Coordinates of C-alpha atoms and ligand atoms in Angstrom, one line a residue:
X1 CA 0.0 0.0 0.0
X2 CA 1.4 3.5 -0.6
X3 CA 1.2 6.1 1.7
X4 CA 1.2 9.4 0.3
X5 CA 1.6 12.7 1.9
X6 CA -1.6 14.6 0.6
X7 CA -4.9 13.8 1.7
X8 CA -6.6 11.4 -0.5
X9 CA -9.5 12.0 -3.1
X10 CA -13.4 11.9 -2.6
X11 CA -15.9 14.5 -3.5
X12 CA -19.6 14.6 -2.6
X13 CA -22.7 12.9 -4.1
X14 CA -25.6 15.0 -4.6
X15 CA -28.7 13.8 -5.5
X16 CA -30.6 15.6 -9.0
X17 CA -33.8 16.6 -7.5
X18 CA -37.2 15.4 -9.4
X19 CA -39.3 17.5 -7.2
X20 CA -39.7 21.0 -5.7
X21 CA -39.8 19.5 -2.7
X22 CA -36.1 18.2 -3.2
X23 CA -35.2 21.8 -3.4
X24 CA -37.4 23.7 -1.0
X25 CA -35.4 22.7 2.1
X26 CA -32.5 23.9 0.8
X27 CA -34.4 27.0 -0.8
X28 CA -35.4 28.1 2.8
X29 CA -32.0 28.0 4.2
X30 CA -30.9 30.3 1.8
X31 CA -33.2 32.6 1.7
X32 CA -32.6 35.8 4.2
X33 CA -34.8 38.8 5.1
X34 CA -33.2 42.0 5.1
X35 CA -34.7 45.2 6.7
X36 CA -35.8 47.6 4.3
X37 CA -32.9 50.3 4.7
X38 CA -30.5 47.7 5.0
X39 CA -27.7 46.7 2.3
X40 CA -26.9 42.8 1.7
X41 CA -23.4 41.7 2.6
X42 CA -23.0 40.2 -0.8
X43 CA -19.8 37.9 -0.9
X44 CA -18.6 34.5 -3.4
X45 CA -20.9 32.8 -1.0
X46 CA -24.6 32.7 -2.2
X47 CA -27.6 33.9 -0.2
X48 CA -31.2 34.8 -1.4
X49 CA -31.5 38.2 0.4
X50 CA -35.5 39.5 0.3
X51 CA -37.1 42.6 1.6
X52 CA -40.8 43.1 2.5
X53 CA -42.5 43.6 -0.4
X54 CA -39.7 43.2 -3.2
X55 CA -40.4 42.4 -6.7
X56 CA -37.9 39.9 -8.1
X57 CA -36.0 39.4 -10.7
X58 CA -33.5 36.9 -11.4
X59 CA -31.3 36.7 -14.1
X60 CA -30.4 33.3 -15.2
X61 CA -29.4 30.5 -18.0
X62 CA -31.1 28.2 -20.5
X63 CA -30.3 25.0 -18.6
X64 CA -31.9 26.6 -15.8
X65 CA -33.3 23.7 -13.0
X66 CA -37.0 24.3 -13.0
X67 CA -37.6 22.2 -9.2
X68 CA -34.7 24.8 -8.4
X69 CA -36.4 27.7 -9.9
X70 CA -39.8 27.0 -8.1
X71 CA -38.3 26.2 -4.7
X72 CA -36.4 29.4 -4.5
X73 CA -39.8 31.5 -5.8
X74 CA -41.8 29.9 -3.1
X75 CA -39.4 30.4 -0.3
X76 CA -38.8 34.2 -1.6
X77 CA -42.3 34.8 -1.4
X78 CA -42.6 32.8 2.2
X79 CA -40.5 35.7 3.5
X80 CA -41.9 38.6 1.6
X81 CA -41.1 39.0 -1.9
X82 CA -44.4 39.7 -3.8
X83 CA -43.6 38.7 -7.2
X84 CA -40.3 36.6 -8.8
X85 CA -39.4 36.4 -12.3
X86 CA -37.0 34.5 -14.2
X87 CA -34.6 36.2 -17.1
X88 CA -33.0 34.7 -19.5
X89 CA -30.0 36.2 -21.7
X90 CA -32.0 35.4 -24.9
X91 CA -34.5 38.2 -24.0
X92 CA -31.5 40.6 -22.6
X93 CA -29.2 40.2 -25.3
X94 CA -30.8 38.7 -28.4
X95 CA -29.0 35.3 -28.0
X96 CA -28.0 32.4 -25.8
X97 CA -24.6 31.4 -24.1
X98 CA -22.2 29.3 -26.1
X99 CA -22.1 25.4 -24.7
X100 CA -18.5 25.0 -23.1
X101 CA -16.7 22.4 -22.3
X102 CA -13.8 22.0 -18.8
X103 CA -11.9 20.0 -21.5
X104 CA -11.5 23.9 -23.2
X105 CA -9.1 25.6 -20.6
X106 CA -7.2 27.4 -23.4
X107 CA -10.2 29.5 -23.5
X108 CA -9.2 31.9 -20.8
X109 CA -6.7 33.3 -22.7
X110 CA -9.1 33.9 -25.9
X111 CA -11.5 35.4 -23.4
X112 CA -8.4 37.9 -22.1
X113 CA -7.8 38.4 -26.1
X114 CA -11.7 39.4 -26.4
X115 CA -11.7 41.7 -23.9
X116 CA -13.7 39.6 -21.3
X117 CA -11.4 38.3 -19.2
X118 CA -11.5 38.4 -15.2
X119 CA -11.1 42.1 -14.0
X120 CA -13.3 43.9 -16.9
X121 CA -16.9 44.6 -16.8
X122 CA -17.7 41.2 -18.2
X123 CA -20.5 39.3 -16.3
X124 CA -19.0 36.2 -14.8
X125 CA -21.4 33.7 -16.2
X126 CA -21.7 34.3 -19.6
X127 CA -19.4 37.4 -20.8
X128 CA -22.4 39.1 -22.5
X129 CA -22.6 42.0 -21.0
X130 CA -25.2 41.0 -19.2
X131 CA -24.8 43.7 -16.2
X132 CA -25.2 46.4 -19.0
X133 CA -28.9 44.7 -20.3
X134 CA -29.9 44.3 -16.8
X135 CA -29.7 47.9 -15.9
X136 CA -31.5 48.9 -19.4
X137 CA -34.3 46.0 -18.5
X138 CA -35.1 48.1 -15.1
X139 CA -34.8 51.2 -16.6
X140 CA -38.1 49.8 -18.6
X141 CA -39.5 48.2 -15.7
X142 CA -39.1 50.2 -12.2
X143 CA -41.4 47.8 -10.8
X144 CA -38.7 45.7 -9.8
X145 CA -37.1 46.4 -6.4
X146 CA -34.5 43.5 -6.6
X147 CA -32.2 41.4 -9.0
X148 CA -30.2 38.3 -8.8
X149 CA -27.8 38.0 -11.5
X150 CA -23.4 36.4 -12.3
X151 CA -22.0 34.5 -10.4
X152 CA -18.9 35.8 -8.6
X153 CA -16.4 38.9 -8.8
X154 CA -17.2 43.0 -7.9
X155 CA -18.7 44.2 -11.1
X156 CA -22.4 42.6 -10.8
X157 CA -23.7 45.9 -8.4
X158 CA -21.3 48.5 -10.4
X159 CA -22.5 47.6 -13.5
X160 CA -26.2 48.1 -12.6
X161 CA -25.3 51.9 -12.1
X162 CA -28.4 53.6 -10.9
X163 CA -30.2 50.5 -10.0
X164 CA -27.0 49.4 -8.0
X165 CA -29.5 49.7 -4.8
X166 CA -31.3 46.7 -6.2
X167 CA -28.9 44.1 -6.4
X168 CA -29.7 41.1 -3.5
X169 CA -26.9 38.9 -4.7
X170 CA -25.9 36.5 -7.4
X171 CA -27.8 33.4 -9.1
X172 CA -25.0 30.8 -9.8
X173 CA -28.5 28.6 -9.1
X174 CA -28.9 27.5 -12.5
X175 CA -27.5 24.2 -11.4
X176 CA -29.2 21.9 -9.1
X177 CA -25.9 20.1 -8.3
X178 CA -24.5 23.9 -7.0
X179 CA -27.7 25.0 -5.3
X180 CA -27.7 22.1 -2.9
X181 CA -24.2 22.2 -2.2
X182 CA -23.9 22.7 2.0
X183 CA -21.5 24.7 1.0
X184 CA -24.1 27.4 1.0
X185 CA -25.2 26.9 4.4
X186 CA -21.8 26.9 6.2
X187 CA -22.7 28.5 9.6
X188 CA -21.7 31.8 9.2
X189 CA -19.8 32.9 12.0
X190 CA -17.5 30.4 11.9
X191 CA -16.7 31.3 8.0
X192 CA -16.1 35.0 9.1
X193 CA -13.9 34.1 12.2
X194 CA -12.3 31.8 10.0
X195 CA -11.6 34.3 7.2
X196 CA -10.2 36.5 10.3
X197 CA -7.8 33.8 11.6
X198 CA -6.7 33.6 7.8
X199 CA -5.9 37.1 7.0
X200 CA -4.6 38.4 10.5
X201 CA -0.8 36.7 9.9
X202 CA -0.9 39.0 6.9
X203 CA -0.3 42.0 8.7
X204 CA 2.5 40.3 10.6
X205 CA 4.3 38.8 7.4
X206 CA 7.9 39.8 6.6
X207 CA 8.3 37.1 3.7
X208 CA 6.0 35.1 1.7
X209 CA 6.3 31.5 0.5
X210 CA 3.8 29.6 -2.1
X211 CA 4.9 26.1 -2.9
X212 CA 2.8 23.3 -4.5
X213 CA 3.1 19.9 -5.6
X214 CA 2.3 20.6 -9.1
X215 CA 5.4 22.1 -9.2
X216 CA 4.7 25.9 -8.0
X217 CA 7.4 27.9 -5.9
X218 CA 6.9 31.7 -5.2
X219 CA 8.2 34.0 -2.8
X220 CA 8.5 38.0 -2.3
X221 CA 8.7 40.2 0.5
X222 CA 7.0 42.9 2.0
X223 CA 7.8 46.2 4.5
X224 CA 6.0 46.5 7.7
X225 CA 3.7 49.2 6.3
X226 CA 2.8 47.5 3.1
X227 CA 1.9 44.2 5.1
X228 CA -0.6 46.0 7.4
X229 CA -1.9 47.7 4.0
X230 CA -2.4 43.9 2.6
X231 CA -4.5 42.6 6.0
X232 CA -6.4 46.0 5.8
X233 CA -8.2 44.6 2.0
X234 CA -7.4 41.1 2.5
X235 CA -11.1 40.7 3.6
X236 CA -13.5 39.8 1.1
X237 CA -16.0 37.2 2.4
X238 CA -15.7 33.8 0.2
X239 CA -12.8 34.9 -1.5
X240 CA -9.6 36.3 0.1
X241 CA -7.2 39.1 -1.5
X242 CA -3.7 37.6 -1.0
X243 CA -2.3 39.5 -3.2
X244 CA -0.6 42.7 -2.3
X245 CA -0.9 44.2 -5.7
X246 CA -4.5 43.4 -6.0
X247 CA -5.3 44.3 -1.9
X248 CA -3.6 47.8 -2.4
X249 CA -5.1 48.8 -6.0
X250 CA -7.9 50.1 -7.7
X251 CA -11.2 50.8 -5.3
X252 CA -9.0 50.0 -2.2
X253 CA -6.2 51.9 -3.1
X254 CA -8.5 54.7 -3.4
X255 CA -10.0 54.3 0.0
X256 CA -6.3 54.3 1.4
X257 CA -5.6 57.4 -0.4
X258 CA -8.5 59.1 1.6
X259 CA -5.5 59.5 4.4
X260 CA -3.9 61.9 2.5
X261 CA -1.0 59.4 2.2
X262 CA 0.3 58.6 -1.3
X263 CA 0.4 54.5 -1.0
X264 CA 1.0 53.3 -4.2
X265 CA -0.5 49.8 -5.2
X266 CA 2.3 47.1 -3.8
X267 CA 4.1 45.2 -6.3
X268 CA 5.9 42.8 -3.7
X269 CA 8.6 41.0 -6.2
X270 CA 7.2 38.3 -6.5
X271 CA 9.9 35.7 -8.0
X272 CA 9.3 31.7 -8.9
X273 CA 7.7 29.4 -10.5
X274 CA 3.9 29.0 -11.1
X275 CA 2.6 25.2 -12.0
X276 CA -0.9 23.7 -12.6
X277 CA -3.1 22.3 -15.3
X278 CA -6.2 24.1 -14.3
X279 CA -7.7 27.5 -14.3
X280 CA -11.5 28.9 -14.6
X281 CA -12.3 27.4 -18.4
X282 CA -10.9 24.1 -17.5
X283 CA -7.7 22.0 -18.0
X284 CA -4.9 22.1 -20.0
X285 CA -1.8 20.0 -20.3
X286 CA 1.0 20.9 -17.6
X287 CA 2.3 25.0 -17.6
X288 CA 4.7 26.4 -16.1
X289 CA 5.0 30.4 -15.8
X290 CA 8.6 32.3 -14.6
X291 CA 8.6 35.3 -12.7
X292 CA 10.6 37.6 -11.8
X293 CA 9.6 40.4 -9.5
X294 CA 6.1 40.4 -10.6
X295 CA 6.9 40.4 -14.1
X296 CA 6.3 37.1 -16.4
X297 CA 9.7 36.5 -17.7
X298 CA 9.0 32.7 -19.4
X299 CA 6.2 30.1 -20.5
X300 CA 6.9 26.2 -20.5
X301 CA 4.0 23.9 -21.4
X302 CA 0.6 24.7 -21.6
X303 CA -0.8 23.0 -24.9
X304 CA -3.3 25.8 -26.2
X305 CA -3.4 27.8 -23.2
X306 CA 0.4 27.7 -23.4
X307 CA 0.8 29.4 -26.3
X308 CA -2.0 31.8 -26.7
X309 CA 0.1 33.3 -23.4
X310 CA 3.4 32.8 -25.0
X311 CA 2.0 34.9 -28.4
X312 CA 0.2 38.0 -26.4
X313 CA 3.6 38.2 -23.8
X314 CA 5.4 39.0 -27.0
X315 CA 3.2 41.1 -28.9
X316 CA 3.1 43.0 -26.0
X317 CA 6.3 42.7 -24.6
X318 CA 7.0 46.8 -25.4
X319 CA 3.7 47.8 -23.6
X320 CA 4.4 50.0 -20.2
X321 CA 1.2 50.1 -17.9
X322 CA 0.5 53.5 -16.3
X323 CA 2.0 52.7 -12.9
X324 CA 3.6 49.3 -13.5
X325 CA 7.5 49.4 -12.9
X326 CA 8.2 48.1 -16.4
X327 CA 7.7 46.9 -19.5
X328 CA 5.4 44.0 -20.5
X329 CA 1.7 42.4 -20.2
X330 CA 2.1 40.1 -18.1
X331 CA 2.4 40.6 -14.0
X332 CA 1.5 38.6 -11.3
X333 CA -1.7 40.5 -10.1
X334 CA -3.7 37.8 -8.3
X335 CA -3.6 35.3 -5.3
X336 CA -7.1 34.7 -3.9
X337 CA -7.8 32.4 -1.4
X338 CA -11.3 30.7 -1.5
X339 CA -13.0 29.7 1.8
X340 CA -16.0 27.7 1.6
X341 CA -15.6 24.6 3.1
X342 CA -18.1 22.6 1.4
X343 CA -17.6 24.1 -2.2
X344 CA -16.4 20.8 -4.8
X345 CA -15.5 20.3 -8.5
X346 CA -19.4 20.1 -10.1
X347 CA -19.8 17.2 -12.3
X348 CA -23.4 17.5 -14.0
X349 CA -22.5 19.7 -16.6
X350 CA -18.4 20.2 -16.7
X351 CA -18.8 18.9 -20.1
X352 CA -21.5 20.9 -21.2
X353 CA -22.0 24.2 -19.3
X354 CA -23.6 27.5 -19.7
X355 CA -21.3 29.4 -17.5
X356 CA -18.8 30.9 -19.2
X357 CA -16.3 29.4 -16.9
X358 CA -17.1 25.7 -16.2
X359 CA -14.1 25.2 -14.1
X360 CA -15.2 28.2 -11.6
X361 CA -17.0 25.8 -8.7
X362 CA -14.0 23.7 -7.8
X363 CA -11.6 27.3 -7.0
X364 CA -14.5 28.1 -4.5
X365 CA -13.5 25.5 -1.9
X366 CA -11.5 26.7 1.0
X367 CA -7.9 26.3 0.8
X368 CA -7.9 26.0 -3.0
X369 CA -5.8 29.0 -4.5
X370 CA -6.3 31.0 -8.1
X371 CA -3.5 32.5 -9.1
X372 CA -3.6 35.4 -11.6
X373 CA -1.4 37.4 -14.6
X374 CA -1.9 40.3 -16.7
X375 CA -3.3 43.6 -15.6
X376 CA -4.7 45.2 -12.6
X377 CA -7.1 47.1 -14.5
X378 CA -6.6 49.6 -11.0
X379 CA -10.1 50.0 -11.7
X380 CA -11.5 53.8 -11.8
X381 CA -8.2 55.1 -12.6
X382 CA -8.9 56.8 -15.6
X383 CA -5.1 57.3 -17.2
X384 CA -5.0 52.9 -17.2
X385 CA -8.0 53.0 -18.7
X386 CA -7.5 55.6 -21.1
X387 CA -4.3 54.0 -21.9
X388 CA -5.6 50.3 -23.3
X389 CA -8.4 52.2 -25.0
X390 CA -5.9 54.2 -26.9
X391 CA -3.2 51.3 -27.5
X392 CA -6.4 48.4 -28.0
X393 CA -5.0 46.4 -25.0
X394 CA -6.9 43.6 -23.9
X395 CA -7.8 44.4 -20.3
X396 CA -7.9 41.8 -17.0
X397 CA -6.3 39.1 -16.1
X398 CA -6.4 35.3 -16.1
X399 CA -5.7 32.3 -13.9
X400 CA -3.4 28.9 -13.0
X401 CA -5.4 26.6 -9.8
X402 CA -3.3 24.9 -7.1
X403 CA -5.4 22.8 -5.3
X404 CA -2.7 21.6 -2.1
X405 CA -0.6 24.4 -1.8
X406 CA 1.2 25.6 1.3
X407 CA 1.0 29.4 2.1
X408 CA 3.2 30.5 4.6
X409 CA 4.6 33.6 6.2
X410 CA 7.8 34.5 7.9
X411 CA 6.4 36.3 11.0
X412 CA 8.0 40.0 11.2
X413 CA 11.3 40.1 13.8
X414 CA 10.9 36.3 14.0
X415 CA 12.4 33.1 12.4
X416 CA 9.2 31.4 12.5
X417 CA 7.0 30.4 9.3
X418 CA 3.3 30.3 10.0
X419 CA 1.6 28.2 7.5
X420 CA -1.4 29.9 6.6
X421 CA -2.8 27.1 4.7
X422 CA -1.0 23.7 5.1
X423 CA -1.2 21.5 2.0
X424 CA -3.9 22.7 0.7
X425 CA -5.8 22.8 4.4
X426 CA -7.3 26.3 5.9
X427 CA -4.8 25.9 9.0
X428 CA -7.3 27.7 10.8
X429 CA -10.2 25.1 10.4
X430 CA -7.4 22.9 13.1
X431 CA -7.9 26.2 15.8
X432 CA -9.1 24.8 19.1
X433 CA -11.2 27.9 19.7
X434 CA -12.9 28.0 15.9
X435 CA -13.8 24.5 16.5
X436 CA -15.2 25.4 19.8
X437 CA -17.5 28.3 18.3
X438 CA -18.3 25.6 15.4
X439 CA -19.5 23.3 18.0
X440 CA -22.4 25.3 18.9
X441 CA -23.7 24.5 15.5
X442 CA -22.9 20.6 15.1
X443 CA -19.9 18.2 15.6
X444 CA -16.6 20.2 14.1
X445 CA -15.3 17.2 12.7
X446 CA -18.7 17.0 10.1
X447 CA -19.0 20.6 9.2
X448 CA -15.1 21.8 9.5
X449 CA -14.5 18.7 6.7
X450 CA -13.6 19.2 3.1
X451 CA -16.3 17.2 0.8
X452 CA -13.9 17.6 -2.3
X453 CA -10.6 16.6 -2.8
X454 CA -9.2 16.4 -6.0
X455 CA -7.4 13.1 -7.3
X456 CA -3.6 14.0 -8.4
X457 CA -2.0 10.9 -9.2
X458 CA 1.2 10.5 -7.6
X459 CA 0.5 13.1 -4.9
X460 CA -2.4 11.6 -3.2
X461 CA -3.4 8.6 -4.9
X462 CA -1.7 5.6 -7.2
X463 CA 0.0 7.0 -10.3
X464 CA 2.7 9.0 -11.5
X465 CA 2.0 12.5 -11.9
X466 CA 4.1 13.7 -14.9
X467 CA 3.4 10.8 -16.9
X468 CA -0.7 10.0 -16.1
X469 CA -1.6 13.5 -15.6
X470 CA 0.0 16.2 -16.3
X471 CA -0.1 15.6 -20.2
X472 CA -4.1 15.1 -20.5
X473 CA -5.5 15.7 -17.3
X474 CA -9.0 15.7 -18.8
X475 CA -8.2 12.2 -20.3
X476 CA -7.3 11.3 -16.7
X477 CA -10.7 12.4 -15.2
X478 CA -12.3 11.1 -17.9
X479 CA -10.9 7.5 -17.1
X480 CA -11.6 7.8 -13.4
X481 CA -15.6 9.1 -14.1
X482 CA -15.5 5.9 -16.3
X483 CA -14.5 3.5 -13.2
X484 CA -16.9 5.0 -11.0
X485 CA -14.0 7.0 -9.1
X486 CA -14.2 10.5 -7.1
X487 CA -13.4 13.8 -9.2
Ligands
FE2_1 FE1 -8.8 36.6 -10.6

């Protein structure tokens, strides 16, 4: 028997519902009422926030689950909402959502080359410009109070403009397999002191160390002032900023600049080695990407993905950002940290999805890290922006997944590393006192559990990495779905 040093693979089991009462359960959980003046907390994690009288409208996909659909319209009226409607892109935008595929991860770069990569005003979900038809639709209708609509990121409320007031949240409930995830339902003091525990050895870090067994290596440095910046915008709920340059730009450099100090975003050096053979689209055979204080300096590998990244670092390789320290496209720009416990890789439709990014479910579960190049669009900053408009620069950023990496910090005036997360697991999730606070909700050791772990031959179950995965890791998953084995 082997023994191997990364814990092994399973993944949960949900059930397709065939009734609304297979949903409403779950429906009721979600929902929350809001006070009338109030604003939802809106994070990565879902909820189905309703006000007394609200008139709903909920922006969704073709495939959407109609027992899902119904469940959540009952339970929104149950806790006020007078009316809910469903909206679908056909009638926003004239058209539907291309089918995709997680076997198409060379797509994120095309997306970046189309201008609706990660980081622009693209809608999550389907890159339509959906936020931009929304906002028209209630400008036609002001009888509705509320919209659901994307799935993930900050530009769902901005985009709305006017109607910004009205957003209650996303609708990533197309999916049946999603909307009963218990990731959803994670008691939520625990997430939030979890999140607190995660962020707080920011502030204390002198040095920075990523490491993975996919092959990624990363370190930089930061001063005392620029790590307390970092833990300041570290905190968004579901989905951590652990990246300096994107913690201390755009909006939140702009709320720092409010104390009259000038605190230029924080390009920390970061210098390594970034492997994996995932990102938001999908899989891709093995990559590797060099850097060199922040700045993409090589490309190994990658199939596809490989070299659409390889062909825009060069044709770009004169281009000089407005307040980047050099020349080129490419900088590292993102480290987020997901945190929801229960989140897993969704298998009824990976292979045929309307989401614009099949692969985005499995980089929601806690410990699992996305790691980003290209631009800080330092978002309201009008000389960046006038800049790619002028020079037809694709805007944004896109992404490489490390599923078991170790995150660690070298505690200021110390030699000690704190691993942050340990191998892919939330060190924090192991804190005596979290588990004690957890307790008040059910046994620690069921709720403070990963449901998903991802199968990486060699690493955590029988195989050899290089030579049964890293190639063809779809024709890997593929084989395993086939023998009736975890994802
Ligand atoms: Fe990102």
């Amino acid at each position: 028997m082997s023994v191997y040093n990364y814990p092994a693979p399973c993944a949960p089991d949900y059930k397709k519902p065939t009734k609304v009462a297979d949903c409403l359960p779950q429906a009721r959980k979600l929902v929350t009422k809001i006070a009338a003046s109030e604003q939802p907390k809106v994070g990565v994690a879902p909820r189905l926030f309703v006000k007394e009288g609200d008139v709903v409208l909920i922006v969704t996909l073709p495939d959407q689950d109609k027992y899902v659909a119904e469940a959540a319209a009952q339970a929104l009226m149950e806790k006020g909402a007078k009316k809910v409607d469903f909206i679908y892109p056909r009638q926003l935008v004239g058209r539907d959502p291309e089918i995709v595929s997680v076997e198409d991860g060379w797509k994120e770069v095309e997306l970046l080359k189309a201008g609706k990569a990660s980081g622009t005003e693209a809608d999550l979900i389907t890159g339509l410009g959906l936020g931009e038809a929304a906002r028209k639709h209630l400008d036609e209708h002001p009888e509705y109070t509320s919209i659901f609509f994307d799935v993930a990121g900050g530009n769902a409320r901005r985009s709305l403009g006017k109607h910004a007031g009205k957003f209650r949240g996303y609708w990533p409930f197309n999916n049946w397999e999603w909307f009963l995830a218990r990731a959803h339902t994670f008691p939520e003091e625990v997430w939030y002191e979890m999140e607190r525990r995660l962020i707080e050895p920011l502030g204390k870090a002198s040095q920075v160390r990523i490491t993975d067994p996919e092959g990624s290596h990363l370190e930089f440095s930061v001063t005392p002032e620029e790590a307390k910046r970092w833990e300041i915008y570290a905190m968004l709920h579901g989905h951590l900023i652990f990246s300096t340059l994107h913690a201390t730009s755009g909006e939140y450099r702009q709320k720092f600049l409010d104390e009259t100090l000038d605190c230029p975003p924080v390009f920390a050096g970061v210098t390594g080695v970034l492997a994996g053979t995932a990102n938001h689209c999908g899989f891709f055979p093995r990559i590797e990407l060099y850097f060199e204080r922040d700045k993409m300096v090589e490309v190994k590998g990658g199939g596809t993905y490989g070299d659409g990244i390889r062909d825009l670092k060069e044709k770009y390789k004169n281009t000089r950002w407005p307040g980047y320290p050099g020349k080129g496209y490419f900088w590292f720009c993102d480290t987020a940290l997901c945190t929801s416990v229960g989140a897993f890789r969704r298998k009824s439709d990976m292979f045929n999805s309307q989401w614009v990014y099949p692969n985005l479910p499995e980089r929601t579960r806690a410990g699992v890290f996305h790691l980003g190049f290209g631009s800080r669009t330092f978002a309201g900053e009008k000389e960046f922006e006038d800049y790619a408009r002028k020079n037809k620069l694709p805007r944004g950023h896109i992404h490489v997944h490390n599923y078991m990496a170790t995150f660690e910090v070298k505690l200021r005036g110390t030699n000690y590393w704190y691993k942050v997360v340990d191998k892919g697991w939330v060190s924090a999730l192991s804190d005596g006192d979290l588990r004690g606070i957890a307790a008040k909700y059910g046994l620690p050791d069921e709720i403070m559990k990963y449901d998903w772990i991802p199968p990486l031959p060699g690493i955590n179950c029988r195989g050899n990495y290089l030579k049964d995965y890293a190639p063809d890791p779809i024709k890997y998953l593929k084989k395993r779905i086939k023998e009736g084995k975890s994802i």
